[in-house]
Coordinates of C-alpha atoms and ligand atoms in Angstrom, one line a residue:
M299 CA -20.0 -15.5 50.5
S300 CA -20.8 -13.7 46.9
D301 CA -23.7 -14.6 45.2
H302 CA -21.7 -16.7 43.1
I303 CA -19.9 -19.5 44.7
A304 CA -21.5 -22.6 45.0
P305 CA -23.0 -24.1 48.3
I306 CA -20.7 -27.6 49.3
T307 CA -22.2 -30.1 51.4
G308 CA -21.3 -34.0 52.0
K309 CA -21.9 -35.7 48.8
D310 CA -19.3 -33.1 47.1
T311 CA -15.6 -34.7 47.0
I312 CA -13.2 -33.9 48.7
A313 CA -11.6 -32.4 45.8
R314 CA -14.1 -30.0 45.4
W315 CA -13.8 -29.1 49.0
L316 CA -10.2 -28.3 48.7
A317 CA -11.5 -26.2 45.5
H318 CA -13.8 -24.3 47.4
P319 CA -13.6 -20.9 48.9
A320 CA -14.7 -21.7 52.7
G321 CA -14.4 -25.2 51.9
S322 CA -10.9 -25.6 51.8
P323 CA -9.6 -24.2 54.8
I324 CA -12.0 -26.3 56.7
I325 CA -11.3 -29.6 55.1
R326 CA -7.4 -28.6 55.1
E327 CA -7.7 -28.1 58.7
F328 CA -10.0 -31.2 59.6
L329 CA -7.3 -33.8 57.2
A330 CA -4.4 -32.6 59.1
A331 CA -6.1 -33.0 62.4
M332 CA -7.0 -36.5 60.9
S333 CA -3.6 -37.6 60.6
Q334 CA -1.9 -36.0 63.5
G335 CA 1.9 -37.0 63.7
Q336 CA 2.3 -37.7 59.8
D337 CA 4.5 -36.0 57.7
S338 CA 2.7 -33.4 55.2
K339 CA 4.1 -35.6 52.0
D340 CA 2.3 -38.5 53.6
L341 CA -1.0 -36.4 54.1
D342 CA -0.8 -35.0 50.2
N343 CA -0.5 -39.2 49.3
V344 CA -3.5 -40.0 51.3
T345 CA -5.6 -36.7 50.3
G346 CA -4.8 -37.3 46.9
K347 CA -6.1 -41.1 47.2
I348 CA -9.7 -40.4 48.1
Q349 CA -10.1 -36.9 46.8
N350 CA -12.2 -38.4 44.2
L351 CA -15.3 -39.9 47.1
P352 CA -17.3 -37.8 48.6
L353 CA -16.9 -36.2 52.3
N354 CA -19.9 -38.4 53.8
A355 CA -18.2 -41.6 52.3
L356 CA -15.1 -40.7 55.1
V357 CA -17.9 -41.8 57.7
E358 CA -18.1 -45.3 56.5
L359 CA -14.5 -45.6 55.6
S360 CA -13.0 -43.9 59.2
Q361 CA -15.1 -46.9 61.0
G362 CA -16.6 -44.5 63.2
K363 CA -13.5 -42.3 64.0
L364 CA -15.6 -39.6 62.0
T365 CA -19.0 -39.0 63.2
Q366 CA -22.1 -38.0 60.5
D367 CA -22.3 -35.6 63.3
A368 CA -18.8 -33.9 62.5
V369 CA -19.0 -34.2 58.6
D370 CA -22.5 -32.0 59.0
E371 CA -20.7 -30.0 61.3
L372 CA -17.7 -28.8 58.6
V373 CA -21.1 -28.7 56.1
R374 CA -22.4 -26.0 58.5
Q375 CA -19.3 -23.9 58.7
A376 CA -18.3 -24.0 55.1
N377 CA -21.9 -22.7 54.5
G378 CA -22.2 -19.5 56.8
G379 CA -23.2 -22.0 59.7
V380 CA -26.7 -23.7 57.8
I381 CA -27.0 -27.0 56.2
P382 CA -27.4 -25.9 52.2
E383 CA -30.7 -28.1 51.5
E384 CA -30.0 -32.1 49.4
S385 CA -32.3 -32.9 46.3
N386 CA -31.3 -34.7 43.6
A387 CA -34.0 -33.6 41.6
G388 CA -32.9 -30.1 42.2
A389 CA -29.3 -31.2 41.8
S390 CA -29.5 -32.4 38.0
S391 CA -32.0 -29.3 37.2
A392 CA -29.4 -26.7 38.3
R393 CA -26.0 -27.8 37.5
F394 CA -24.5 -24.9 38.0
T395 CA -25.8 -22.9 40.6
G396 CA -22.8 -20.5 41.8
K397 CA -20.9 -21.0 38.5
T398 CA -18.9 -19.0 36.2
V399 CA -18.6 -20.4 32.4
I400 CA -16.9 -18.7 29.5
V401 CA -18.6 -20.5 26.1
T402 CA -17.6 -19.1 23.0
G403 CA -19.0 -18.9 19.9
A404 CA -21.9 -17.8 21.8
G405 CA -23.8 -15.3 18.9
S406 CA -24.9 -18.6 17.7
G407 CA -25.7 -22.2 16.7
I408 CA -24.3 -24.7 19.5
G409 CA -22.6 -21.6 21.5
K410 CA -25.8 -20.2 22.0
A411 CA -27.4 -23.1 23.2
T412 CA -24.8 -23.7 25.8
A413 CA -25.4 -20.7 27.4
E414 CA -29.2 -20.6 27.3
Q415 CA -28.5 -24.0 29.2
I416 CA -26.1 -22.9 31.4
I417 CA -27.7 -19.8 32.3
A418 CA -31.8 -21.7 32.6
E419 CA -29.5 -24.1 35.5
G420 CA -28.4 -21.2 37.7
G421 CA -25.0 -20.2 35.9
R422 CA -23.3 -17.2 35.1
V423 CA -22.2 -17.1 31.6
V424 CA -19.2 -15.2 29.9
A425 CA -20.7 -15.3 26.2
V426 CA -18.2 -14.6 23.9
D427 CA -18.3 -13.5 20.3
I428 CA -17.3 -11.7 17.1
S429 CA -20.9 -10.1 16.4
A430 CA -21.6 -7.8 19.1
E431 CA -25.3 -7.9 17.6
R432 CA -25.4 -11.4 18.3
L433 CA -24.3 -11.5 21.7
N434 CA -27.0 -8.3 22.6
Q435 CA -30.0 -10.7 21.3
L436 CA -28.7 -13.5 23.4
A437 CA -28.3 -11.1 26.8
K438 CA -31.7 -9.6 25.8
E439 CA -33.2 -13.0 26.4
A440 CA -31.5 -13.4 29.7
P441 CA -32.3 -12.6 33.2
E442 CA -30.1 -9.6 34.2
G443 CA -26.6 -10.8 36.0
S444 CA -26.4 -14.1 34.7
V445 CA -24.9 -12.8 31.0
A446 CA -21.3 -11.1 30.7
T447 CA -21.0 -10.2 26.8
V448 CA -17.8 -9.7 25.7
T449 CA -17.5 -9.5 21.7
G450 CA -13.9 -10.4 20.9
D451 CA -11.8 -12.8 18.3
I452 CA -10.0 -15.8 20.3
T453 CA -7.4 -15.2 18.1
N454 CA -6.8 -12.3 19.6
D455 CA -4.3 -11.6 22.6
A456 CA -6.1 -8.7 23.6
D457 CA -9.7 -10.0 23.7
I458 CA -8.3 -13.4 25.2
E459 CA -7.7 -10.8 28.1
S460 CA -10.8 -9.2 28.4
I461 CA -12.5 -12.1 28.3
V462 CA -10.6 -13.8 31.3
K463 CA -11.2 -10.4 33.2
A464 CA -14.7 -10.9 32.2
A465 CA -14.8 -13.9 34.2
G466 CA -13.6 -12.4 37.5
E467 CA -12.5 -14.1 40.4
R468 CA -13.5 -17.8 39.3
I469 CA -13.7 -19.7 36.3
D470 CA -15.5 -23.2 37.0
G471 CA -16.3 -24.1 33.4
L472 CA -14.9 -23.3 29.8
A473 CA -16.3 -23.9 26.1
N474 CA -14.6 -23.7 23.7
V475 CA -17.5 -23.6 20.5
A476 CA -16.4 -21.0 18.7
G477 CA -15.2 -22.5 15.1
I478 CA -15.5 -22.4 11.7
M479 CA -15.5 -24.1 8.2
D480 CA -13.5 -24.2 5.3
G481 CA -15.8 -24.5 2.1
M482 CA -14.9 -28.6 1.5
L483 CA -11.6 -27.4 -0.4
P484 CA -9.8 -30.9 -1.0
L485 CA -6.0 -30.5 -1.0
H486 CA -4.5 -29.3 -3.6
E487 CA -7.0 -26.1 -3.9
V488 CA -6.6 -24.9 -0.6
D489 CA -5.1 -21.7 -0.6
N490 CA -2.9 -19.8 2.1
D491 CA -5.3 -17.5 3.8
S492 CA -8.4 -20.5 4.1
W493 CA -6.0 -22.3 6.1
E494 CA -4.3 -19.9 8.0
R495 CA -7.8 -18.7 9.2
V496 CA -9.2 -22.2 9.6
M497 CA -6.4 -23.3 11.9
A498 CA -6.4 -20.0 13.4
V499 CA -10.1 -19.7 14.7
N500 CA -10.1 -23.9 15.1
V501 CA -6.9 -24.3 16.6
T502 CA -4.6 -21.6 18.0
G503 CA -7.5 -19.3 19.4
T504 CA -9.2 -22.6 21.1
F505 CA -5.4 -23.1 22.3
K506 CA -5.3 -19.3 23.7
L507 CA -8.3 -19.3 25.6
S508 CA -8.2 -22.8 27.1
R509 CA -4.2 -22.0 27.9
A510 CA -5.3 -18.7 29.8
V511 CA -8.4 -20.4 31.5
V512 CA -6.4 -23.3 32.4
S513 CA -3.9 -20.9 33.7
A514 CA -6.8 -19.0 36.4
M515 CA -8.0 -23.0 36.9
L516 CA -4.7 -23.9 38.5
E517 CA -4.7 -21.0 41.1
T518 CA -8.4 -21.8 42.3
G519 CA -8.6 -25.6 42.6
G520 CA -10.0 -26.8 39.4
G521 CA -12.7 -26.6 36.3
S522 CA -13.8 -28.5 33.6
V523 CA -12.8 -27.3 30.1
V524 CA -15.3 -28.9 27.0
N525 CA -13.7 -28.7 22.9
V526 CA -16.3 -28.9 20.3
A527 CA -14.4 -31.0 17.9
S528 CA -16.8 -32.8 15.2
E529 CA -17.0 -35.4 12.8
A530 CA -14.3 -34.6 10.8
S531 CA -12.4 -34.7 13.8
L532 CA -13.3 -38.5 13.7
R533 CA -12.8 -39.2 9.7
G534 CA -11.8 -37.9 6.8
N535 CA -14.6 -38.2 4.9
A536 CA -16.9 -35.4 6.2
A537 CA -15.2 -31.7 5.5
G538 CA -12.4 -30.2 3.5
T539 CA -8.4 -30.6 4.2
A540 CA -8.1 -27.6 6.5
Y541 CA -11.0 -28.0 9.1
T542 CA -10.7 -32.0 9.1
T543 CA -6.6 -31.1 10.1
S544 CA -7.7 -28.5 12.7
K545 CA -10.5 -30.8 14.1
H546 CA -8.4 -33.7 14.8
A547 CA -6.2 -31.0 16.4
V548 CA -8.6 -30.1 19.1
I549 CA -8.5 -34.0 19.9
G550 CA -4.8 -33.5 20.4
L551 CA -5.5 -30.6 22.3
T552 CA -8.3 -32.2 24.8
K553 CA -6.1 -35.2 25.3
S554 CA -2.9 -33.7 26.5
A555 CA -4.8 -31.5 28.6
A556 CA -6.4 -34.7 30.0
F557 CA -3.3 -35.7 30.8
L558 CA -1.6 -33.0 32.1
Y559 CA -4.5 -31.8 34.6
G560 CA -6.1 -34.7 36.0
P561 CA -4.6 -34.3 38.6
N562 CA -5.3 -31.2 39.3
N563 CA -9.0 -31.5 39.2
I564 CA -9.0 -30.3 35.6
R565 CA -11.3 -32.3 33.4
T566 CA -11.0 -31.7 29.4
N567 CA -13.1 -33.7 27.1
A568 CA -14.8 -33.2 23.7
V569 CA -17.5 -32.9 22.1
A570 CA -17.6 -34.2 18.1
P571 CA -21.0 -33.2 16.9
G572 CA -22.7 -34.5 13.8
P573 CA -24.7 -32.4 11.1
T574 CA -27.2 -29.5 13.3
A575 CA -28.7 -26.8 12.2
T576 CA -27.1 -23.9 12.7
G577 CA -26.1 -20.5 11.1
I578 CA -22.8 -21.9 10.3
E579 CA -21.7 -22.1 6.4
G580 CA -21.5 -25.8 5.3
D581 CA -21.6 -25.0 1.6
F582 CA -19.1 -26.8 -0.9
K583 CA -16.9 -24.7 -2.7
S584 CA -15.1 -26.9 -4.6
E585 CA -16.5 -29.0 -7.5
F586 CA -13.5 -31.9 -6.7
G587 CA -14.8 -31.8 -3.1
Q588 CA -18.9 -31.8 -4.1
K589 CA -18.0 -34.9 -6.5
R590 CA -15.6 -37.3 -4.6
L591 CA -17.3 -35.8 -0.2
G592 CA -21.2 -35.5 -2.2
P593 CA -21.8 -39.0 -2.2
F594 CA -20.9 -39.7 1.8
M595 CA -22.7 -36.9 2.7
A596 CA -25.7 -38.7 1.7
L597 CA -25.8 -41.7 4.3
I598 CA -25.0 -39.4 7.5
P599 CA -27.6 -39.6 10.3
P600 CA -30.5 -36.8 9.5
V601 CA -29.8 -33.3 11.5
T602 CA -30.1 -32.5 14.9
T603 CA -30.8 -29.1 17.0
A604 CA -28.0 -27.4 18.7
E605 CA -30.4 -27.7 21.9
V606 CA -29.5 -31.3 21.6
L607 CA -25.8 -30.5 21.3
A608 CA -25.9 -28.0 24.4
K609 CA -27.2 -31.2 26.3
S610 CA -23.9 -33.4 25.2
I611 CA -21.7 -30.2 26.0
T612 CA -23.7 -28.8 29.6
W613 CA -23.3 -33.0 30.9
L614 CA -19.3 -33.2 30.6
L615 CA -19.2 -29.5 31.5
S616 CA -21.1 -30.5 35.1
D617 CA -20.4 -32.7 37.9
D618 CA -22.9 -35.4 36.6
S619 CA -19.4 -36.8 34.5
E620 CA -17.2 -36.4 37.2
N621 CA -15.7 -39.4 36.1
I622 CA -14.8 -38.1 32.5
N623 CA -11.5 -36.8 31.4
G624 CA -10.3 -36.9 28.2
Q625 CA -13.0 -38.7 26.1
V626 CA -14.8 -37.3 22.9
L627 CA -18.0 -37.4 23.1
A628 CA -19.5 -38.3 19.4
S629 CA -23.2 -36.4 19.9
D630 CA -24.2 -37.7 16.2
G631 CA -27.2 -39.7 16.3
G632 CA -24.7 -42.9 15.2
W633 CA -22.5 -41.2 12.5
S634 CA -20.0 -42.5 13.9
A635 CA -21.1 -46.1 14.2
Q636 CA -21.2 -46.6 10.6
Ligands
NAD973 N1 -23.2 -27.2 13.0 C1 -23.0 -28.9 12.6 O1 -23.5 -29.1 11.6 C2 -21.5 -29.0 13.0 C3 -20.6 -30.2 13.6 C4 -20.2 -30.5 13.8 C5 -18.9 -29.3 14.5 N2 -19.9 -28.3 14.4 C6 -18.6 -27.6 14.8 O2 -19.6 -26.9 15.9 C7 -19.3 -25.3 16.4 C8 -20.6 -24.3 16.7 O3 -20.8 -24.0 15.4 P1 -22.4 -23.8 15.2 O4 -22.4 -24.6 14.3 O5 -23.1 -23.5 15.7 O6 -21.8 -22.7 14.3 P2 -22.5 -21.0 14.0 O7 -21.2 -20.9 13.1 O8 -23.8 -21.1 14.7 O9 -21.7 -20.2 15.5 C9 -20.6 -20.2 14.9 C10 -20.2 -18.7 16.2 O10 -18.9 -18.8 16.2 C11 -18.6 -17.2 16.3 N3 -17.1 -17.2 15.8 C12 -16.3 -17.3 15.0 N4 -15.3 -17.2 15.1 C13 -14.8 -16.8 15.9 C14 -13.9 -16.2 16.3 N5 -12.4 -16.3 15.7 N6 -13.7 -15.5 17.7 C15 -15.2 -16.1 18.2 N7 -16.3 -16.0 17.8 C16 -16.2 -16.6 17.0 C17 -19.7 -17.0 15.0 O11 -19.8 -15.2 14.8 C18 -20.6 -17.7 15.8 O12 -21.7 -16.9 16.3 C19 -18.2 -25.0 15.8 O13 -17.0 -25.2 16.1 C20 -18.5 -25.9 14.5 O14 -17.3 -26.0 14.1 C21 -20.2 -27.7 14.0

């Protein structure tokens, strides 16, 4: 087994067993043996219904047909002859051990904090940004082997290919964090270039990378995608027209993917940050925009840090949120309650 394949235990769900490189053949053989006599369609049906249950739960559900010893034996077979240690404390402090997660916008702000949190919890990050300099800084501070950097633009097809290639044989998570602002321009002042660039990065780039990663996840049996939306995904008075439109589109992308691929064990959720101290440009480039939006900006909750946003994003990336799909988590200090 490679260093980056997470151990699998009786606490893991059937779906995770089915997606696990070593666990998959073992659980398939086991399920087939358990349901001898049934045709393969029936077997798929039953498997579909129980896929979100931990393997251990089958001991009780089978009313003695399956013993705990038999489950332990499956766990041993899937982990090279040993039963991995299961500690709850360990599980919550190292949720990404053995996992590979792609993070865009990883050179700065929320993306960088997300990458660092994943690395701190044992994961390997494919860090993507247009700035090589910022990525080098991230790599310099991270333990060896924990980061693969890809300098590239998520709107560029060749760069998308390089990102997926850098991830290797398995992608467990994708955090689409890269995004740009729009100078708070109101509709009648938006020039074509700003509209196209904002839509290209925030929507088209997020779509292109998601398309490539979801295709890979369909092959490997699942994963978790988190799209960074914005308070501007939820209301009309948080930014200019192009940014607001683009971030509403991110929610559409999230919900469509969540619905389409839920049955394939691919969860897609969004985090909508409120004001966060990062390198993003938040200046008003329009007097009209400032006059109309300014008074509302005075009411928003205090600014938070990128590390706080990383906690929301990594929760949705991790198995801690295993029952959550298609949701928009406002991580905004309560702004959306106004
Ligand atoms: N900071 C906030 O208050 C706030 C609020 C709501 C939403 N957001 C969203 O959070 C996300 C992260 O923003 P941040 O505040 O950390 O900004 P940031 O500017 O600090 O970081 C964004 C990073 O993305 C990179 N990037 C930009 N375009 C790219 C592209 N085409 N391809 C690859 N990388 C690219 C930049 O080089 C930068 O390093 C964005 O999607 C933003 O819209 C931020």
